[in-house]
mmCIF file of C-alpha atoms in Angstrom:
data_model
loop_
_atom_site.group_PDB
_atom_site.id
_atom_site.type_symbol
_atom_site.label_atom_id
_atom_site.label_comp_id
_atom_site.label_asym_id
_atom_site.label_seq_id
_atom_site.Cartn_x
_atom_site.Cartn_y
_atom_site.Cartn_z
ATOM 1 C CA UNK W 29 1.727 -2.820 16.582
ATOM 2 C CA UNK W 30 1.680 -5.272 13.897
ATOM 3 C CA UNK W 31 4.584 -6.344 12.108
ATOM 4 C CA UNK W 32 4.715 -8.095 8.872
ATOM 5 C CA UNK W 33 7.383 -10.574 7.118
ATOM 6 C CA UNK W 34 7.462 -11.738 3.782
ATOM 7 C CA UNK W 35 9.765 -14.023 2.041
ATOM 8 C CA UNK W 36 11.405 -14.792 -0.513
ATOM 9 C CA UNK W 37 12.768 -11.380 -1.177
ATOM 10 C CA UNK W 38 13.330 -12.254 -4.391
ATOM 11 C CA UNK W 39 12.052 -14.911 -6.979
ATOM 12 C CA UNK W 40 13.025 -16.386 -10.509
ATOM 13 C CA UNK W 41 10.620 -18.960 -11.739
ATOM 14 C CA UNK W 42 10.260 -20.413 -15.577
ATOM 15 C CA UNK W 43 7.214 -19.503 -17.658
ATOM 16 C CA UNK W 44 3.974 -21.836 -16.573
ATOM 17 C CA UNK W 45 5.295 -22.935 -12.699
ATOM 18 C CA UNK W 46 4.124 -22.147 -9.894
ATOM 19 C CA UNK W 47 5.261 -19.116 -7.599
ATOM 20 C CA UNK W 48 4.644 -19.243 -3.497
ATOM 21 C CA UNK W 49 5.186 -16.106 -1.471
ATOM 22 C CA UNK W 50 4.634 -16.878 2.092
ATOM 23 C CA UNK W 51 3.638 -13.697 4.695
ATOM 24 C CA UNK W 52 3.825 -14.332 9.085
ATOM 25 C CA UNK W 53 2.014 -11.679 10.805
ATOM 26 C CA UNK W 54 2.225 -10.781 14.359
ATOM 27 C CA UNK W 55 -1.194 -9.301 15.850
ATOM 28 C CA UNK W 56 -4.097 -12.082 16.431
ATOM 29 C CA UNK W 57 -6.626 -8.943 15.903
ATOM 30 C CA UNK W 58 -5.871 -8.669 12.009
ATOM 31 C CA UNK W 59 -8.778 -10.192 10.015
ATOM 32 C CA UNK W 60 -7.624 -8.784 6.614
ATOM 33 C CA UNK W 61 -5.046 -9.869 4.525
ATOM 34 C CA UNK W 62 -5.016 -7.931 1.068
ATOM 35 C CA UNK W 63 -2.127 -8.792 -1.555
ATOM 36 C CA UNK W 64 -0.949 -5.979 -3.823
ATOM 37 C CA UNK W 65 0.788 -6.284 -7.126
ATOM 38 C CA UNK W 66 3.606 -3.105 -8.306
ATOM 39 C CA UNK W 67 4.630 -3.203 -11.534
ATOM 40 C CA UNK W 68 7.254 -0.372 -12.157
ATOM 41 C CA UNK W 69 6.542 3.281 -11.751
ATOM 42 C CA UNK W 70 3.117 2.201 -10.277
ATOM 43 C CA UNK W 71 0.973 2.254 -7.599
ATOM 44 C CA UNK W 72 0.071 -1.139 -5.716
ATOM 45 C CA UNK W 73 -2.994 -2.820 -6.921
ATOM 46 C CA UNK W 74 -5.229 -5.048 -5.082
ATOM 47 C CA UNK W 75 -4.830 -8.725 -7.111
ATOM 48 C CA UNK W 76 -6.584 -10.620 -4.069
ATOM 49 C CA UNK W 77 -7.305 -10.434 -0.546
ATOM 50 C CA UNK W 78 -8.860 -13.089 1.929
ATOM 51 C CA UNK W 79 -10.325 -12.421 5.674
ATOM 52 C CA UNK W 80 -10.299 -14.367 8.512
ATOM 53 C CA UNK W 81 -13.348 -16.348 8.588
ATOM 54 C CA UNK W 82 -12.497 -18.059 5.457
ATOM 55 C CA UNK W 83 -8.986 -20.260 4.894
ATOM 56 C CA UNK W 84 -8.896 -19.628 0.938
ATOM 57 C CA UNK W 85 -9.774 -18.385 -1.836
ATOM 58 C CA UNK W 86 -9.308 -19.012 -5.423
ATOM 59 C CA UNK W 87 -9.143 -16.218 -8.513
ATOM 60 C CA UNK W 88 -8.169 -17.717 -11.428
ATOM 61 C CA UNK W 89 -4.468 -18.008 -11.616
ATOM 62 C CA UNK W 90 -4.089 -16.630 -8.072
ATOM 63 C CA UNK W 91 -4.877 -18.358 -4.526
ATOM 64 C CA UNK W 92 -4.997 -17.233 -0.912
ATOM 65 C CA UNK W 93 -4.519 -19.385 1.805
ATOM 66 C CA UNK W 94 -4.529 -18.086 5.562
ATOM 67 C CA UNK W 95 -3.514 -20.064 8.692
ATOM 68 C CA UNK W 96 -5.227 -17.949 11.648
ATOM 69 C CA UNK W 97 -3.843 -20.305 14.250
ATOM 70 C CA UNK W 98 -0.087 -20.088 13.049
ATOM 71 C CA UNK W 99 -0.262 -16.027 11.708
ATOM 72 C CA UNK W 100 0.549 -16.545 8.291
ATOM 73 C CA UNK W 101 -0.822 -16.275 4.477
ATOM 74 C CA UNK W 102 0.736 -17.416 1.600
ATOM 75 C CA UNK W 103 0.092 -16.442 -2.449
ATOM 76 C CA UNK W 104 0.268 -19.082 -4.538
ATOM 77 C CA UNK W 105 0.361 -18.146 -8.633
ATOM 78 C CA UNK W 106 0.109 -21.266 -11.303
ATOM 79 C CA UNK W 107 0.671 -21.111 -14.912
ATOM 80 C CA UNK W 108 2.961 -18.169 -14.604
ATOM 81 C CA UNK W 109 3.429 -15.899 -17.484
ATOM 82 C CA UNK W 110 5.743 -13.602 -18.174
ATOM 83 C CA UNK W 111 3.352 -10.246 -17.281
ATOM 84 C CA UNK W 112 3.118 -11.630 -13.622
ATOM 85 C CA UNK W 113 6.559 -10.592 -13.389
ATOM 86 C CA UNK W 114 6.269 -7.350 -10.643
ATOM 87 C CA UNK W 115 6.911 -6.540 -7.234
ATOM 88 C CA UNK W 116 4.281 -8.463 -4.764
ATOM 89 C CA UNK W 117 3.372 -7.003 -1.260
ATOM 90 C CA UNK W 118 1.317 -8.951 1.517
ATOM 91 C CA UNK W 119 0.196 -6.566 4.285
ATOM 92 C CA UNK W 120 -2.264 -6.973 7.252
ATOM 93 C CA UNK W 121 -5.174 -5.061 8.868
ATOM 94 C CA UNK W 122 -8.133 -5.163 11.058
ATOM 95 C CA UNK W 123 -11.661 -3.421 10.875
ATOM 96 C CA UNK W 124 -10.807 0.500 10.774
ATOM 97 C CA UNK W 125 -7.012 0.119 11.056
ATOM 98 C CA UNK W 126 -4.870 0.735 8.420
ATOM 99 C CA UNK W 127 -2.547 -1.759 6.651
ATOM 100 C CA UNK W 128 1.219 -3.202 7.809
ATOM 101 C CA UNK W 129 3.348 -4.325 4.312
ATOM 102 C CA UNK W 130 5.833 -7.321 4.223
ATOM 103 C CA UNK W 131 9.111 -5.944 2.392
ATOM 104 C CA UNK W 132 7.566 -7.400 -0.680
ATOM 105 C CA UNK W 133 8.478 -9.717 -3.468
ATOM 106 C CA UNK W 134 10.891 -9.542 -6.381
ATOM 107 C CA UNK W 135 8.815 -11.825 -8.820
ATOM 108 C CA UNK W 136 10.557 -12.946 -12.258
ATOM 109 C CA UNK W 137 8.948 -15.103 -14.963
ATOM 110 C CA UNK W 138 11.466 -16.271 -17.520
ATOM 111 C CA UNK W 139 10.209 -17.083 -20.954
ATOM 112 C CA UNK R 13 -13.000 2.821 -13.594
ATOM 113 C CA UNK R 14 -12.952 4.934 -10.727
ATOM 114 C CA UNK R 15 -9.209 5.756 -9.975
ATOM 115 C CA UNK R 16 -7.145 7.963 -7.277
ATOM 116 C CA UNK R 17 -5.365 10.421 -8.963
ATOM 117 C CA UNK R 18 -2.253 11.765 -7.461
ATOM 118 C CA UNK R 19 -0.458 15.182 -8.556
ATOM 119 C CA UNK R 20 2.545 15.888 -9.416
ATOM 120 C CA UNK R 21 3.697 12.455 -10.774
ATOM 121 C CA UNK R 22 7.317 13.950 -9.664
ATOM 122 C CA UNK R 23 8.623 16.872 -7.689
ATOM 123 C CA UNK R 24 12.109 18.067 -6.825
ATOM 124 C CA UNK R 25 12.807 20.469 -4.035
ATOM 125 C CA UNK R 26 15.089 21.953 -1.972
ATOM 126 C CA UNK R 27 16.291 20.616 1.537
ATOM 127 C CA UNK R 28 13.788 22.948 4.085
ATOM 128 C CA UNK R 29 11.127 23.805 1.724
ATOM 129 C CA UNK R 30 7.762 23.488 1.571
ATOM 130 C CA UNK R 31 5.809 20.912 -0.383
ATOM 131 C CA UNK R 32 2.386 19.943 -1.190
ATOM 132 C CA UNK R 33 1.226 16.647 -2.422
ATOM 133 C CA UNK R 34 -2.044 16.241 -3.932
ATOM 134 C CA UNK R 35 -4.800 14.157 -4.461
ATOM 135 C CA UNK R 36 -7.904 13.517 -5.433
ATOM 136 C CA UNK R 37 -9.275 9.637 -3.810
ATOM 137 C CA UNK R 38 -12.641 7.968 -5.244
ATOM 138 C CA UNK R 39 -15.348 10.253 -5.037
ATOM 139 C CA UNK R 40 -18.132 7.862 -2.509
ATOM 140 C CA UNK R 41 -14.561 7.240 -0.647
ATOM 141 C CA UNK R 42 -14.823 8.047 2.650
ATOM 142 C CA UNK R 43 -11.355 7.081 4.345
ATOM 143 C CA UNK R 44 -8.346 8.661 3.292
ATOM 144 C CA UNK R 45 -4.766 7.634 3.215
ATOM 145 C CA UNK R 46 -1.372 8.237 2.750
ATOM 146 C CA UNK R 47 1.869 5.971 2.311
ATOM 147 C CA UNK R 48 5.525 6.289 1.627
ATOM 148 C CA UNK R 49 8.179 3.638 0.033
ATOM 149 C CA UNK R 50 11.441 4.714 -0.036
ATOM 150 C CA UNK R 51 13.320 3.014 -2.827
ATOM 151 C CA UNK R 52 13.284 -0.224 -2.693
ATOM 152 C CA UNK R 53 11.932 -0.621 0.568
ATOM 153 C CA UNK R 54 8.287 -1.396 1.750
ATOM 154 C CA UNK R 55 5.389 0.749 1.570
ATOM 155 C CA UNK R 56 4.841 2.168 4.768
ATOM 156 C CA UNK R 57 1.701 3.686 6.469
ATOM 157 C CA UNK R 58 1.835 7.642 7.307
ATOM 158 C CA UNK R 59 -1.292 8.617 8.018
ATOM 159 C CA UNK R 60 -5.316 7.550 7.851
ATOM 160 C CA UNK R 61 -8.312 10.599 7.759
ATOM 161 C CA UNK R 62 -11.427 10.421 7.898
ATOM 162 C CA UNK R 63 -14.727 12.711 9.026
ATOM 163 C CA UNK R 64 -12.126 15.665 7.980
ATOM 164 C CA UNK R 65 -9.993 14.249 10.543
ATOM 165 C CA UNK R 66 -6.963 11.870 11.406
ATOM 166 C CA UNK R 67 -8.077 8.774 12.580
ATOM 167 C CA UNK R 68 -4.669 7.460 13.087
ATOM 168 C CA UNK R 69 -1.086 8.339 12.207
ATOM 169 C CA UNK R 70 2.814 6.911 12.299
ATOM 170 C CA UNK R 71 5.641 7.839 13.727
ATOM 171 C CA UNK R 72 6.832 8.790 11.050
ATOM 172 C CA UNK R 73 3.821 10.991 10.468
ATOM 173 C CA UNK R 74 5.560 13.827 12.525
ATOM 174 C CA UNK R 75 5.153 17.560 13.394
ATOM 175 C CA UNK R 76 6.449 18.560 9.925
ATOM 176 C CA UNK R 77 3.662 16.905 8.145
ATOM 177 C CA UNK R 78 -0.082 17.737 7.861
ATOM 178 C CA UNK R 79 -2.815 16.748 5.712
ATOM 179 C CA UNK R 80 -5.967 18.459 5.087
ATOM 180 C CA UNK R 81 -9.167 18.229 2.833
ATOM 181 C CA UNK R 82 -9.591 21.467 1.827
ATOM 182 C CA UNK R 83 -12.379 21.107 -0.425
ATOM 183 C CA UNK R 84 -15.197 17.959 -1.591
ATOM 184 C CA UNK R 85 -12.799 16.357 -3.384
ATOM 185 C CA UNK R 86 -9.222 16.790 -3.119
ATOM 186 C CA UNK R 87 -6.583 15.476 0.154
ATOM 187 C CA UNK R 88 -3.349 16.747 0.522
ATOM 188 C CA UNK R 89 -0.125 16.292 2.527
ATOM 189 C CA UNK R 90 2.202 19.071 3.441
ATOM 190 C CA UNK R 91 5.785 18.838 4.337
ATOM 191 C CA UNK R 92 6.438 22.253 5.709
ATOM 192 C CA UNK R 93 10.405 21.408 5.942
ATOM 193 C CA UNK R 94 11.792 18.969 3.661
ATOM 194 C CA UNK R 95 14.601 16.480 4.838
ATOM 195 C CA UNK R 96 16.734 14.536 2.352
ATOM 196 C CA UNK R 97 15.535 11.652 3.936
ATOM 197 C CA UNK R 98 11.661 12.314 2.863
ATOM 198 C CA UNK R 99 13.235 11.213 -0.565
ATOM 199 C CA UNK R 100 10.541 8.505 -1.435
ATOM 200 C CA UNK R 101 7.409 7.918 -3.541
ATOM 201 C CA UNK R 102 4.352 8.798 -1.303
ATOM 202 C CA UNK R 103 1.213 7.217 -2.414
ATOM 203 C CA UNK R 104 -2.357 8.183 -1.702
ATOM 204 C CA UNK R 105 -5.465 5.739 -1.582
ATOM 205 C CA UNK R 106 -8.872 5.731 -0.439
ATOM 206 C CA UNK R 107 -10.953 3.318 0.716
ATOM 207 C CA UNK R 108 -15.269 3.081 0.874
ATOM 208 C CA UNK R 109 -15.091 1.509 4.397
ATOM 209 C CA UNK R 110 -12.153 0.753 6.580
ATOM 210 C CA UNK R 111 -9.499 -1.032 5.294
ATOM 211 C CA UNK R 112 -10.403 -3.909 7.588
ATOM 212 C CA UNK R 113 -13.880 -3.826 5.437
ATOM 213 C CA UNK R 114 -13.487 -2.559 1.891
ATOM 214 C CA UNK R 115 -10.715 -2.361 -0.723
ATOM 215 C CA UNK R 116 -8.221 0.234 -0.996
ATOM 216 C CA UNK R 117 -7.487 1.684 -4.155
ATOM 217 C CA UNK R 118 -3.822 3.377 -4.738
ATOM 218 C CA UNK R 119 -3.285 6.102 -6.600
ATOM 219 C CA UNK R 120 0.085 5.931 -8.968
ATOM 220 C CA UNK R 121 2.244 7.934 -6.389
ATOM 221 C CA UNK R 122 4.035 11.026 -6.746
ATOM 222 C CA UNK R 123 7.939 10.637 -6.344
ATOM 223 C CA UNK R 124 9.633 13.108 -3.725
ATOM 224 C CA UNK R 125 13.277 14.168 -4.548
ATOM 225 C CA UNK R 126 14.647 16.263 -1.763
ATOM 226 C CA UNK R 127 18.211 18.095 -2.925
#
């Protein structure tokens, strides 16, 4: 089945840089790569998601890019502010599959 | 906005009872789910229905759990015998299409203490 890492476990970044959390994945078939923000005592929410026939996309503050050849996605945030501070999850899926979450991502914006 | 909603927000029960976790996905939603994260671990699939059946399930997903759509709008999952170690926040979420296809939308999870 398919198996999902995500790193940095954890990360501390300064109000207004940039944040990267990088994602390998393991099964060629995945074509959908969804990234979910938790902020505590919630649910994950969708924030952005990219599939395989494009190589990035762009929402505001938040960016996709996805590497087919190599397996792996990356979330890039710029400007950060102290409200993106949550728990990020990449996960991976295919068609009618269901999804495979990295461990996630500690995320914390310091005034 | 359209929302799952997910009932109770928190149960407590007793090692080798019965529980029932409810919810009610998106109401054009046609593929059901349901997840588990164990504290401060990763969210982690259980199992997928849809055309009032499973499509797909985990391991984990084992003989003491069921799910069921017992009516047009709500999805449950049963643990007939709780373990300690079902201690986790278990998260519904629908989807239009497959996940492969269309968004899934979480509901705000209901957190499982088994004593």
């Amino acid at each position: 089945g398919e198996n999902v890492e995500q790193h940095p476990s954890t990360l501390s970044v300064q109000e207004g840089d940039s944040a990267v959390i990088k994602c390998t994945y393991s099964d060629s078939a995945s074509n959908y790569f969804p990234w979910y923000k938790q902020e505590l005592g919630k649910g994950p929410q969708l924030i952005i998601d990219i599939r395989s026939n494009v190589g990035e996309k762009k929402d505001q503050r938040i960016a996709v890019t996805l590497n087919k050849t190599a397996k792996h996605f990356s979330l890039h945030i710029t400007e950060t502010q102290p409200e993106d501070s949550a728990v990020y999850f990449c996960a991976a899926g295919s068609g009618y599959s269901t999804l495979t979450f990295g461990k996630g991502t500690m995320l914390l914006v310091s005034p | 906005e359209p929302e799952v909603t997910q009932t109770p927000s928190h149960q407590v029960t007793q090692m080798g009872q019965e529980v029932i976790l409810r919810c009610v996905p998106i109401s054009n939603h046609l593929y059901f789910y349901w997840y588990r994260q164990i504290l401060g671990q990763k969210v982690e699939f259980l199992v997928s229905f849809y055309n009032n059946e499973i499509s797909e399930k985990s391991e984990i997903f084992d003989d003491q759990f069921s799910v069921e759509r017992p009516d047009g709008s709500n999805f449950t999952l049963k643990i007939r015998s709780t373990k300690l170690e079902d201690s986790a926040m278990y998260f519904c979420a629908s989807s239009e299409g497959g996940v492969g296809n269309t968004e899934a939308f979480f509901g705000q999870g209901t957190r499982l203490t088994v004593v």
